[in-house]
Every structure is written in C-alpha cells, then in structure tokens.
mmCIF file of C-alpha atoms and ligand atoms in Angstrom:
data_model
loop_
_atom_site.group_PDB
_atom_site.id
_atom_site.type_symbol
_atom_site.label_atom_id
_atom_site.label_comp_id
_atom_site.label_asym_id
_atom_site.label_seq_id
_atom_site.Cartn_x
_atom_site.Cartn_y
_atom_site.Cartn_z
ATOM 1 C CA MET A 15 -9.819 -11.902 17.319
ATOM 2 C CA SER A 16 -9.509 -8.749 14.802
ATOM 3 C CA PHE A 17 -11.080 -8.159 11.519
ATOM 4 C CA ILE A 18 -9.068 -7.665 8.535
ATOM 5 C CA VAL A 19 -10.111 -5.240 5.754
ATOM 6 C CA ALA A 20 -7.148 -6.564 2.116
ATOM 7 C CA ILE A 21 -7.024 -3.329 -0.406
ATOM 8 C CA ASP A 22 -5.538 -4.280 -2.686
ATOM 9 C CA GLY A 23 -4.804 -3.283 -6.194
ATOM 10 C CA PRO A 24 -2.081 -1.873 -8.807
ATOM 11 C CA THR A 25 -0.335 2.401 -8.111
ATOM 12 C CA SER A 26 -3.248 4.546 -8.012
ATOM 13 C CA ALA A 27 -6.173 3.364 -8.418
ATOM 14 C CA GLY A 28 -8.119 4.424 -5.384
ATOM 15 C CA LYS A 29 -5.992 2.587 -2.844
ATOM 16 C CA SER A 30 -5.093 4.734 -0.240
ATOM 17 C CA THR A 31 -8.267 6.799 -0.178
ATOM 18 C CA LEU A 32 -10.604 4.926 0.448
ATOM 19 C CA ALA A 33 -8.237 3.028 2.934
ATOM 20 C CA LYS A 34 -8.044 6.548 4.940
ATOM 21 C CA ARG A 35 -11.696 6.394 4.768
ATOM 22 C CA LEU A 36 -12.618 3.847 6.246
ATOM 23 C CA SER A 37 -9.647 3.909 8.682
ATOM 24 C CA LYS A 38 -11.777 7.479 10.133
ATOM 25 C CA GLU A 39 -15.491 6.396 9.418
ATOM 26 C CA LEU A 40 -14.978 2.957 11.161
ATOM 27 C CA GLY A 41 -12.025 3.944 13.709
ATOM 28 C CA PHE A 42 -9.919 0.913 12.113
ATOM 29 C CA LEU A 43 -5.834 1.262 12.362
ATOM 30 C CA ASN A 44 -4.615 2.230 8.760
ATOM 31 C CA ILE A 45 -1.620 0.424 7.392
ATOM 32 C CA GLN A 46 0.018 1.666 3.874
ATOM 33 C CA THR A 47 2.193 -1.526 3.032
ATOM 34 C CA GLY A 48 3.502 1.126 0.579
ATOM 35 C CA ALA A 49 5.070 3.422 2.402
ATOM 36 C CA MET A 50 6.675 0.544 4.629
ATOM 37 C CA TYR A 51 8.934 -0.702 1.036
ATOM 38 C CA ARG A 52 9.095 2.821 0.552
ATOM 39 C CA CYS A 53 10.395 3.363 4.760
ATOM 40 C CA VAL A 54 12.989 0.472 3.314
ATOM 41 C CA ALA A 55 13.960 2.127 0.498
ATOM 42 C CA LYS A 56 15.213 5.159 1.983
ATOM 43 C CA LEU A 57 17.371 3.754 4.906
ATOM 44 C CA MET A 58 19.091 2.290 2.111
ATOM 45 C CA MET A 59 19.186 5.070 0.334
ATOM 46 C CA ASP A 60 21.008 7.029 3.348
ATOM 47 C CA ASN A 61 22.863 4.290 3.882
ATOM 48 C CA CYS A 62 24.241 3.874 0.189
ATOM 49 C CA VAL A 63 23.417 0.303 0.432
ATOM 50 C CA SER A 64 22.189 -1.208 -3.052
ATOM 51 C CA LEU A 65 20.862 -4.105 -4.429
ATOM 52 C CA ASP A 66 23.042 -7.071 -4.396
ATOM 53 C CA SER A 67 24.075 -6.066 -1.523
ATOM 54 C CA ILE A 68 22.012 -8.705 0.459
ATOM 55 C CA ASP A 69 24.288 -9.642 4.189
ATOM 56 C CA GLU A 70 23.478 -4.728 4.429
ATOM 57 C CA VAL A 71 19.432 -5.214 3.173
ATOM 58 C CA ARG A 72 19.806 -8.075 6.207
ATOM 59 C CA LYS A 73 21.793 -5.751 8.958
ATOM 60 C CA ILE A 74 19.350 -3.529 7.947
ATOM 61 C CA LEU A 75 16.436 -4.862 8.109
ATOM 62 C CA LYS A 76 17.021 -5.217 11.446
ATOM 63 C CA THR A 77 17.312 -1.691 12.796
ATOM 64 C CA LEU A 78 14.234 -1.661 10.899
ATOM 65 C CA GLU A 79 10.757 0.118 13.565
ATOM 66 C CA ILE A 80 8.568 1.190 11.157
ATOM 67 C CA ASP A 81 5.317 3.245 12.748
ATOM 68 C CA PHE A 82 2.110 4.908 11.619
ATOM 69 C CA LYS A 83 0.736 7.582 14.086
ATOM 70 C CA ASP A 84 -3.612 9.299 13.087
ATOM 71 C CA THR A 85 -3.334 12.637 13.492
ATOM 72 C CA LYS A 86 -5.766 15.146 12.054
ATOM 73 C CA ASP A 87 -4.072 16.563 10.056
ATOM 74 C CA GLY A 88 -3.968 12.970 8.453
ATOM 75 C CA GLN A 89 -1.561 9.629 9.389
ATOM 76 C CA LEU A 90 2.386 9.524 9.678
ATOM 77 C CA VAL A 91 5.093 7.686 9.123
ATOM 78 C CA PHE A 92 7.972 6.384 10.840
ATOM 79 C CA LEU A 93 10.979 5.190 9.962
ATOM 80 C CA ASN A 94 13.952 4.718 13.602
ATOM 81 C CA GLY A 95 12.072 7.218 15.441
ATOM 82 C CA LYS A 96 11.720 10.064 13.087
ATOM 83 C CA GLU A 97 8.700 11.727 10.465
ATOM 84 C CA VAL A 98 9.707 10.344 6.885
ATOM 85 C CA THR A 99 5.851 11.316 5.119
ATOM 86 C CA SER A 100 6.443 13.206 2.611
ATOM 87 C CA GLU A 101 10.426 12.306 2.620
ATOM 88 C CA ILE A 102 9.420 8.364 1.158
ATOM 89 C CA ARG A 103 7.562 10.067 -1.501
ATOM 90 C CA THR A 104 9.252 11.237 -3.833
ATOM 91 C CA LYS A 105 10.015 10.156 -7.796
ATOM 92 C CA GLU A 106 13.798 9.615 -6.677
ATOM 93 C CA ILE A 107 12.097 6.920 -3.524
ATOM 94 C CA THR A 108 9.006 5.278 -5.711
ATOM 95 C CA ASP A 109 12.126 4.412 -8.224
ATOM 96 C CA PHE A 110 14.461 2.385 -5.797
ATOM 97 C CA THR A 111 11.438 1.038 -3.790
ATOM 98 C CA SER A 112 9.871 -0.730 -6.840
ATOM 99 C CA GLU A 113 13.327 -2.890 -7.247
ATOM 100 C CA VAL A 114 13.322 -2.320 -2.652
ATOM 101 C CA ALA A 115 11.046 -4.230 -2.863
ATOM 102 C CA SER A 116 11.790 -7.289 -5.568
ATOM 103 C CA ILE A 117 14.383 -9.030 -2.428
ATOM 104 C CA PRO A 118 13.126 -11.401 -0.689
ATOM 105 C CA ILE A 119 14.541 -11.016 2.515
ATOM 106 C CA VAL A 120 12.511 -7.411 2.485
ATOM 107 C CA ARG A 121 8.971 -8.692 1.284
ATOM 108 C CA THR A 122 9.606 -12.431 4.405
ATOM 109 C CA THR A 123 10.774 -9.268 6.638
ATOM 110 C CA MET A 124 7.704 -6.996 5.390
ATOM 111 C CA VAL A 125 4.866 -9.506 5.512
ATOM 112 C CA GLU A 126 5.886 -10.496 9.596
ATOM 113 C CA MET A 127 5.926 -7.205 10.017
ATOM 114 C CA GLN A 128 2.771 -6.112 9.297
ATOM 115 C CA ARG A 129 0.813 -9.426 10.859
ATOM 116 C CA ASN A 130 2.082 -8.569 14.191
ATOM 117 C CA MET A 131 0.819 -5.716 13.316
ATOM 118 C CA ALA A 132 -2.476 -6.714 12.946
ATOM 119 C CA LYS A 133 -2.381 -8.956 16.286
ATOM 120 C CA ARG A 134 -4.522 -6.661 18.105
ATOM 121 C CA LYS A 135 -6.346 -4.104 16.496
ATOM 122 C CA ASP A 136 -9.379 -4.186 13.521
ATOM 123 C CA VAL A 137 -6.846 -3.328 10.875
ATOM 124 C CA VAL A 138 -6.554 -1.790 6.844
ATOM 125 C CA MET A 139 -4.233 -2.991 4.733
ATOM 126 C CA GLU A 140 -3.164 -1.880 1.380
ATOM 127 C CA GLY A 141 -1.436 -2.851 -1.015
ATOM 128 C CA ARG A 142 -0.269 -5.477 -3.725
ATOM 129 C CA ASP A 143 0.064 -8.978 -2.048
ATOM 130 C CA ILE A 144 -2.398 -8.555 1.310
ATOM 131 C CA GLY A 145 -5.343 -10.707 -0.036
ATOM 132 C CA THR A 146 -3.462 -13.388 -1.772
ATOM 133 C CA ASN A 147 -0.015 -13.407 0.769
ATOM 134 C CA VAL A 148 -0.310 -11.655 3.298
ATOM 135 C CA PHE A 149 -4.212 -11.901 4.901
ATOM 136 C CA PRO A 150 -5.674 -15.137 2.515
ATOM 137 C CA ASN A 151 -8.529 -15.385 5.259
ATOM 138 C CA ALA A 152 -8.469 -11.726 5.086
ATOM 139 C CA ASP A 153 -12.553 -10.523 6.307
ATOM 140 C CA LEU A 154 -13.057 -8.271 3.830
ATOM 141 C CA LYS A 155 -11.139 -7.940 1.126
ATOM 142 C CA ILE A 156 -11.291 -5.660 -2.545
ATOM 143 C CA PHE A 157 -9.396 -5.270 -5.511
ATOM 144 C CA LEU A 158 -9.512 -1.794 -6.734
ATOM 145 C CA ASN A 159 -8.598 -0.953 -10.246
ATOM 146 C CA ALA A 160 -9.154 1.811 -12.136
ATOM 147 C CA ASN A 161 -8.497 2.516 -16.253
ATOM 148 C CA PRO A 162 -5.013 3.690 -17.041
ATOM 149 C CA LYS A 163 -5.009 6.941 -18.752
ATOM 150 C CA VAL A 164 -6.757 8.631 -14.639
ATOM 151 C CA ARG A 165 -4.391 6.504 -13.086
ATOM 152 C CA VAL A 166 -1.548 8.445 -13.925
ATOM 153 C CA LYS A 167 -3.836 11.978 -13.551
ATOM 154 C CA ARG A 168 -4.321 10.594 -10.438
ATOM 155 C CA ARG A 169 -0.430 9.958 -9.302
ATOM 156 C CA LEU A 170 0.013 13.579 -11.484
ATOM 157 C CA ALA A 171 -1.671 15.426 -8.877
ATOM 158 C CA GLU A 172 0.322 13.437 -5.729
ATOM 159 C CA LEU A 173 3.243 14.286 -6.711
ATOM 160 C CA GLU A 174 2.158 17.719 -7.751
ATOM 161 C CA LYS A 175 0.794 18.108 -4.346
ATOM 162 C CA ASN A 176 4.207 17.176 -2.956
ATOM 163 C CA GLY A 177 5.678 19.959 -4.839
ATOM 164 C CA GLU A 178 6.925 17.597 -7.280
ATOM 165 C CA LYS A 179 6.819 18.335 -11.055
ATOM 166 C CA SER A 180 5.336 15.639 -14.030
ATOM 167 C CA ASP A 181 4.756 15.444 -17.710
ATOM 168 C CA PHE A 182 2.205 12.683 -18.286
ATOM 169 C CA HIS A 183 4.167 10.810 -20.590
ATOM 170 C CA GLU A 184 7.290 10.385 -18.279
ATOM 171 C CA ILE A 185 4.557 9.192 -15.128
ATOM 172 C CA ALA A 186 2.523 6.829 -18.012
ATOM 173 C CA GLU A 187 4.996 5.408 -17.904
ATOM 174 C CA SER A 188 6.422 4.426 -15.661
ATOM 175 C CA ILE A 189 2.781 3.441 -14.140
ATOM 176 C CA TYR A 190 3.168 0.626 -17.315
ATOM 177 C CA LYS A 191 7.013 0.186 -15.516
ATOM 178 C CA TRP A 192 5.944 -0.945 -12.293
ATOM 179 C CA ASP A 193 3.029 -2.417 -13.115
ATOM 180 C CA GLU A 194 4.651 -4.689 -15.366
ATOM 181 C CA GLU A 195 7.129 -5.448 -12.527
ATOM 182 C CA ALA A 196 4.122 -5.846 -9.888
ATOM 183 C CA VAL A 197 2.840 -8.702 -11.830
ATOM 184 C CA HIS A 198 5.656 -11.028 -12.355
ATOM 185 C CA ARG A 199 7.933 -10.512 -10.022
ATOM 186 C CA GLU A 200 8.711 -14.216 -8.923
ATOM 187 C CA ILE A 201 6.802 -12.698 -5.140
ATOM 188 C CA GLY A 202 4.559 -10.175 -3.460
ATOM 189 C CA ALA A 203 2.747 -10.746 -7.058
ATOM 190 C CA LEU A 204 -0.138 -8.025 -8.164
ATOM 191 C CA LYS A 205 -3.362 -10.732 -8.553
ATOM 192 C CA ARG A 206 -6.484 -10.362 -7.486
ATOM 193 C CA ALA A 207 -8.027 -13.163 -4.952
ATOM 194 C CA GLU A 208 -10.367 -14.746 -6.201
ATOM 195 C CA ASP A 209 -11.997 -14.045 -3.006
ATOM 196 C CA SER A 210 -12.268 -10.623 -3.275
ATOM 197 C CA ILE A 211 -14.385 -7.275 -4.648
ATOM 198 C CA TYR A 212 -13.424 -6.359 -7.775
ATOM 199 C CA ILE A 213 -14.348 -2.018 -7.653
ATOM 200 C CA ASP A 214 -12.652 -0.470 -10.983
ATOM 201 C CA THR A 215 -12.720 3.010 -8.976
ATOM 202 C CA THR A 216 -12.828 5.577 -12.591
ATOM 203 C CA PHE A 217 -16.066 7.161 -12.594
ATOM 204 C CA LEU A 218 -16.649 7.094 -8.883
ATOM 205 C CA THR A 219 -15.585 9.936 -6.076
ATOM 206 C CA GLU A 220 -14.467 9.221 -3.134
ATOM 207 C CA GLU A 221 -17.697 9.695 -0.973
ATOM 208 C CA GLU A 222 -18.672 6.523 -3.346
ATOM 209 C CA LEU A 223 -16.177 4.153 -3.319
ATOM 210 C CA THR A 224 -16.164 4.851 0.617
ATOM 211 C CA LYS A 225 -19.464 4.488 0.180
ATOM 212 C CA ILE A 226 -20.348 0.504 -0.941
ATOM 213 C CA VAL A 227 -17.525 0.133 0.385
ATOM 214 C CA VAL A 228 -18.849 0.082 4.163
ATOM 215 C CA GLY A 229 -22.221 -1.719 3.760
ATOM 216 C CA LYS A 230 -19.659 -4.581 2.488
ATOM 217 C CA ILE A 231 -17.371 -4.190 5.799
ATOM 218 C CA ARG A 232 -21.412 -3.958 7.848
ATOM 219 C CA GLU A 233 -22.626 -6.986 5.883
ATOM 220 C CA LYS A 234 -19.876 -8.016 6.748
ATOM 221 C CA TYR A 235 -19.696 -8.215 9.967
ATOM 222 C CA LYS A 236 -23.335 -9.029 10.480
ATOM 223 C CA ASP A 237 -23.009 -12.055 9.376
ATOM 224 C CA ASP A 238 -19.500 -12.706 10.860
ATOM 225 C CA GLN A 239 -21.628 -12.088 15.371
ATOM 226 C CA GLU A 240 -24.270 -14.121 13.471
ATOM 227 C CA LEU A 241 -22.235 -17.226 12.578
HETATM 228 O O1 DC B 315 1.534 2.108 -3.487
HETATM 229 P P1 DC B 315 2.437 2.705 -2.883
HETATM 230 O O2 DC B 315 2.913 3.736 -3.980
HETATM 231 O O3 DC B 315 3.074 3.617 -2.106
HETATM 232 O O4 DC B 315 3.669 1.739 -2.711
HETATM 233 C C1 DC B 315 5.218 1.174 -2.766
HETATM 234 C C2 DC B 315 5.922 -0.242 -4.312
HETATM 235 O O5 DC B 315 5.911 -0.809 -2.675
HETATM 236 C C3 DC B 315 5.161 -0.321 -5.500
HETATM 237 O O6 DC B 315 6.774 -0.622 -6.248
HETATM 238 C C4 DC B 315 4.870 -1.362 -5.361
HETATM 239 C C5 DC B 315 5.476 -1.716 -3.634
HETATM 240 N N1 DC B 315 5.164 -2.548 -2.826
HETATM 241 C C6 DC B 315 4.561 -3.998 -2.834
HETATM 242 O O7 DC B 315 5.107 -4.736 -3.811
HETATM 243 N N2 DC B 315 3.450 -4.553 -2.156
HETATM 244 C C7 DC B 315 2.766 -4.478 -1.629
HETATM 245 N N3 DC B 315 2.528 -5.033 0.295
HETATM 246 C C8 DC B 315 2.344 -2.358 -1.851
HETATM 247 C C9 DC B 315 3.579 -2.187 -2.525
#
C-alpha cells in the first residue's frame, strides 16, 4: 500500500511550496490537483468548449492525459504530451479554471484519475478536497491556511514570477471570490477534514513549515510500521 499525504487549503496558503519540498525531501510523487483542473480548462479554451456544453466537455475528458515529471528545475506538467507548466498559470486560465472546477463530470473524472495515480507510489497530493473526498483514509492530512493579506502578496509574487503584472486590490478580489466559490460549491467543496492537522503558515518560513510536516510524516510512518 502506498503512503498518502493529503494537503488541502485555500489559494496561496502554501500548499504547492510545501508539496514540492516534501516530494524532494522524501522522494514522494507530487500531484498538484489544481494543475489538473487547469489542464482541463486549457483544453476547453483551446477547443472553444463552453461551460454548459456538457457533451463536449465529456468528449474532451475522454482524450485527456496528464503527466507530471520531476526535473532538476522543478516539476513539469504535460497535457496530452505537450509541456504546459507555465501556460496553465496565466490569469485568464486561473479565472476560467475556478468555473471549470465546479462542473460535476470534471470533478468525478479528476478524482478517478487522482486515485489511479496514487495506486503504486507514495504521494503528496495537494488540492481542496483531497483529505475529505479523494482520500478520506489518507495516512496524513494537513490543512494549511494563512492571513488573507499574506495570501494576496504570495499570489502577486507568483504572477510576477510568471511575467504578469497585477494589482493588489484586483488579486484580493479574485481570492475572495475563489474562497467563496470553493467553500460553497456543491461537490468537492473546500472543507477541513476533522482528522487533519491545521497549520497557519502566515508567520512560517518554507523551511519551518517543511520541518514540521516532515516530522509528522516520520512519526506516522513509524507508527504504521509498529502496527
Ligand atoms: O491550486 P490551484 O490554484 O492551482 O487550483 C486551480 C483551481 O482549481 C482553483 O480554482 C481551485 C480548483 N481546485 C479544485 O477545485 N479542487 C482541487 N482539488 C484543486 C484545485
């Protein structure tokens, strides 16, 4: 059986950074489920498929292949064999993805793919519904959160790194909108699993956060072996 670490939390709470570091330190496969929803959004946009054309969405999902590859420069995302790592991070795709992620058939297909990906390997999977819906029996569940202003600043820095300029108020508004949508969507809503470990990352450095979580994973690994 593989060992599964589920990391959930709102946008820019520190999930991706933590998942990347854990995967590097422990050799676990890092599955960014947000990138998977972004790939669906990109494919729909490229093929001019609208949100309410469910038959078209279904067709697109049948052709969908997503792969993650770790390289020395970080993790690359492949959509149907083409590398799309930065293309799926633009503001346009980000905005469209939050709507695409509420389509029920998209969610059920992604969850099935995510469960299959974790069948043979130890994984760190980050998203919104991993500990509650995708892997309710995950070995360790982490829920990250941070002060909203800090989350806006982190998001601005991410966009800037990607060569996109944005303004604080505009991003604050989008984050507020995504939070509302993520919490209130009918399926796959962002909800903290009762048995998750809650960590506020506002005042933590990346190193501090990684150290805390690596410690928890090692404890759990040890406990599992003693059973
Ligand atoms: O984590 P991210 O910013 O890359 O996520 C992109 C979008 O996908 C965001 O709108 C939230 C949504 N998402 C989701 O609904 N469920 C997940 N498990 C992961 C992401």
